[in-house]
C-alpha positions as a Python dict, from the first residue, in 0.01 Angstrom:
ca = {
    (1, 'X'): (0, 0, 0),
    (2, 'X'): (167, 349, -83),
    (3, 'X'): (38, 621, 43),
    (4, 'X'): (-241, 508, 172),
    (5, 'X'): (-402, 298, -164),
    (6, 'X'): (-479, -7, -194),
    (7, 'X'): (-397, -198, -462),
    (8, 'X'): (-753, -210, -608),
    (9, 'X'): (-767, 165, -533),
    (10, 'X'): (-493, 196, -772),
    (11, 'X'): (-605, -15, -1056),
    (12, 'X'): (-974, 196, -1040),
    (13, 'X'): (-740, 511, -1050),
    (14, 'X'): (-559, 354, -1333),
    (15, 'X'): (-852, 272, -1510),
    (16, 'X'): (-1042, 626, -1493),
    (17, 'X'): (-700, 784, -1582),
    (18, 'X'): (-721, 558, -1901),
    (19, 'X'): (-1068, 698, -1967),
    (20, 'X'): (-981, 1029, -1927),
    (21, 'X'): (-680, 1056, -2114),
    (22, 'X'): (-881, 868, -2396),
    (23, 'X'): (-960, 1043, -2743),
    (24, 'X'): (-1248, 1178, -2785),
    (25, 'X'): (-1293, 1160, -3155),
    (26, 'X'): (-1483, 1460, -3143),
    (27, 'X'): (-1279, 1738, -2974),
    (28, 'X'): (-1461, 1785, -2698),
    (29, 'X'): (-1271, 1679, -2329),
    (30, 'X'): (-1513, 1760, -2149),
    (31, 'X'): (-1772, 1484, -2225),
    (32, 'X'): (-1720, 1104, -2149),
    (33, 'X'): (-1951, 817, -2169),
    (34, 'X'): (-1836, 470, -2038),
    (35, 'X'): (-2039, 163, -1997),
    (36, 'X'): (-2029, -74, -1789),
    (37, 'X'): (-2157, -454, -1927),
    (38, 'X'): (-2168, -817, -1818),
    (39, 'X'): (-2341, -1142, -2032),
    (40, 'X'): (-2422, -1319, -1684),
    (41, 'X'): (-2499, -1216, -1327),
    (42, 'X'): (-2254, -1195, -1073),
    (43, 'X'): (-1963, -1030, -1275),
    (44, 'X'): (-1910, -728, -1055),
    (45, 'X'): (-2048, -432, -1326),
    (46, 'X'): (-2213, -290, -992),
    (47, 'X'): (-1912, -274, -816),
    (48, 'X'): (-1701, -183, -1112),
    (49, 'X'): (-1935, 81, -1214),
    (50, 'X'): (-1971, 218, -851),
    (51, 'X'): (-1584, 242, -792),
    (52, 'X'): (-1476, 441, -1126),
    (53, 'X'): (-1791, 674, -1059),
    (54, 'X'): (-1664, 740, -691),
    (55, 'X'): (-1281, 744, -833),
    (56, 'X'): (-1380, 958, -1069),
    (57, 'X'): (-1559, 1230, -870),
    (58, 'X'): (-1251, 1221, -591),
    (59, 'X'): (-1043, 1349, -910),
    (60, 'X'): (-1237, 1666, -871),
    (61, 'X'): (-1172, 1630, -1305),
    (62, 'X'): (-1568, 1730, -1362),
    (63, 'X'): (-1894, 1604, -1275),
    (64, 'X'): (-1991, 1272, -1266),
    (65, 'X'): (-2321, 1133, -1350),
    (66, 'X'): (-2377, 747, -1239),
    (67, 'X'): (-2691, 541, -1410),
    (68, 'X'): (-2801, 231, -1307),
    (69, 'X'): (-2933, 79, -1638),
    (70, 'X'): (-2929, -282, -1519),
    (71, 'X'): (-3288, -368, -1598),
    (72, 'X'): (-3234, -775, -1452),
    (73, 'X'): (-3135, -638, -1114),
    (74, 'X'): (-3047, -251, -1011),
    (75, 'X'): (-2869, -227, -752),
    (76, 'X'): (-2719, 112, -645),
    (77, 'X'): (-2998, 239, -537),
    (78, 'X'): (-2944, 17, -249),
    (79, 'X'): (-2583, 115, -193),
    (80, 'X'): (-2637, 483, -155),
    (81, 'X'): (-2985, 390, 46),
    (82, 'X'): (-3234, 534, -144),
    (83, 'X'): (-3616, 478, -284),
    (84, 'X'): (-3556, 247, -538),
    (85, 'X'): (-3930, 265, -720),
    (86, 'X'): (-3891, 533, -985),
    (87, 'X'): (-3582, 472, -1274),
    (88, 'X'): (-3483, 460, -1589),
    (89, 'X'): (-3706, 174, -1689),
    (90, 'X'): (-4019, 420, -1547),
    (91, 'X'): (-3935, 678, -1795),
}
Protein backbone atom coordinates (compact mmCIF):
# COMPACT_ATOMS: atom_id res chain seq x y z
CA UNK A 1 0.00 0.00 0.00
CA UNK A 2 1.67 3.49 -0.83
CA UNK A 3 0.38 6.21 0.43
CA UNK A 4 -2.41 5.08 1.72
CA UNK A 5 -4.02 2.98 -1.64
CA UNK A 6 -4.79 -0.07 -1.94
CA UNK A 7 -3.97 -1.98 -4.62
CA UNK A 8 -7.53 -2.10 -6.08
CA UNK A 9 -7.67 1.65 -5.33
CA UNK A 10 -4.93 1.96 -7.72
CA UNK A 11 -6.05 -0.15 -10.56
CA UNK A 12 -9.74 1.96 -10.40
CA UNK A 13 -7.40 5.11 -10.50
CA UNK A 14 -5.59 3.54 -13.33
CA UNK A 15 -8.52 2.72 -15.10
CA UNK A 16 -10.42 6.26 -14.93
CA UNK A 17 -7.00 7.84 -15.82
CA UNK A 18 -7.21 5.58 -19.01
CA UNK A 19 -10.68 6.98 -19.67
CA UNK A 20 -9.81 10.29 -19.27
CA UNK A 21 -6.80 10.56 -21.14
CA UNK A 22 -8.81 8.68 -23.96
CA UNK A 23 -9.60 10.43 -27.43
CA UNK A 24 -12.48 11.78 -27.85
CA UNK A 25 -12.93 11.60 -31.55
CA UNK A 26 -14.83 14.60 -31.43
CA UNK A 27 -12.79 17.38 -29.74
CA UNK A 28 -14.61 17.85 -26.98
CA UNK A 29 -12.71 16.79 -23.29
CA UNK A 30 -15.13 17.60 -21.49
CA UNK A 31 -17.72 14.84 -22.25
CA UNK A 32 -17.20 11.04 -21.49
CA UNK A 33 -19.51 8.17 -21.69
CA UNK A 34 -18.36 4.70 -20.38
CA UNK A 35 -20.39 1.63 -19.97
CA UNK A 36 -20.29 -0.74 -17.89
CA UNK A 37 -21.57 -4.54 -19.27
CA UNK A 38 -21.68 -8.17 -18.18
CA UNK A 39 -23.41 -11.42 -20.32
CA UNK A 40 -24.22 -13.19 -16.84
CA UNK A 41 -24.99 -12.16 -13.27
CA UNK A 42 -22.54 -11.95 -10.73
CA UNK A 43 -19.63 -10.30 -12.75
CA UNK A 44 -19.10 -7.28 -10.55
CA UNK A 45 -20.48 -4.32 -13.26
CA UNK A 46 -22.13 -2.90 -9.92
CA UNK A 47 -19.12 -2.74 -8.16
CA UNK A 48 -17.01 -1.83 -11.12
CA UNK A 49 -19.35 0.81 -12.14
CA UNK A 50 -19.71 2.18 -8.51
CA UNK A 51 -15.84 2.42 -7.92
CA UNK A 52 -14.76 4.41 -11.26
CA UNK A 53 -17.91 6.74 -10.59
CA UNK A 54 -16.64 7.40 -6.91
CA UNK A 55 -12.81 7.44 -8.33
CA UNK A 56 -13.80 9.58 -10.69
CA UNK A 57 -15.59 12.30 -8.70
CA UNK A 58 -12.51 12.21 -5.91
CA UNK A 59 -10.43 13.49 -9.10
CA UNK A 60 -12.37 16.66 -8.71
CA UNK A 61 -11.72 16.30 -13.05
CA UNK A 62 -15.68 17.30 -13.62
CA UNK A 63 -18.94 16.04 -12.75
CA UNK A 64 -19.91 12.72 -12.66
CA UNK A 65 -23.21 11.33 -13.50
CA UNK A 66 -23.77 7.47 -12.39
CA UNK A 67 -26.91 5.41 -14.10
CA UNK A 68 -28.01 2.31 -13.07
CA UNK A 69 -29.33 0.79 -16.38
CA UNK A 70 -29.29 -2.82 -15.19
CA UNK A 71 -32.88 -3.68 -15.98
CA UNK A 72 -32.34 -7.75 -14.52
CA UNK A 73 -31.35 -6.38 -11.14
CA UNK A 74 -30.47 -2.51 -10.11
CA UNK A 75 -28.69 -2.27 -7.52
CA UNK A 76 -27.19 1.12 -6.45
CA UNK A 77 -29.98 2.39 -5.37
CA UNK A 78 -29.44 0.17 -2.49
CA UNK A 79 -25.83 1.15 -1.93
CA UNK A 80 -26.37 4.83 -1.55
CA UNK A 81 -29.85 3.90 0.46
CA UNK A 82 -32.34 5.34 -1.44
CA UNK A 83 -36.16 4.78 -2.84
CA UNK A 84 -35.56 2.47 -5.38
CA UNK A 85 -39.30 2.65 -7.20
CA UNK A 86 -38.91 5.33 -9.85
CA UNK A 87 -35.82 4.72 -12.74
CA UNK A 88 -34.83 4.60 -15.89
CA UNK A 89 -37.06 1.74 -16.89
CA UNK A 90 -40.19 4.20 -15.47
CA UNK A 91 -39.35 6.78 -17.95
Amino acid sequence: MANGIGHIDERYLALVWQVLASDTRGGDDSHRAVGITSSLEGEGTTTVALNMAVTAAGLNAGPVLLVDANNCKPDLHKVFGVDGGIGLQNT
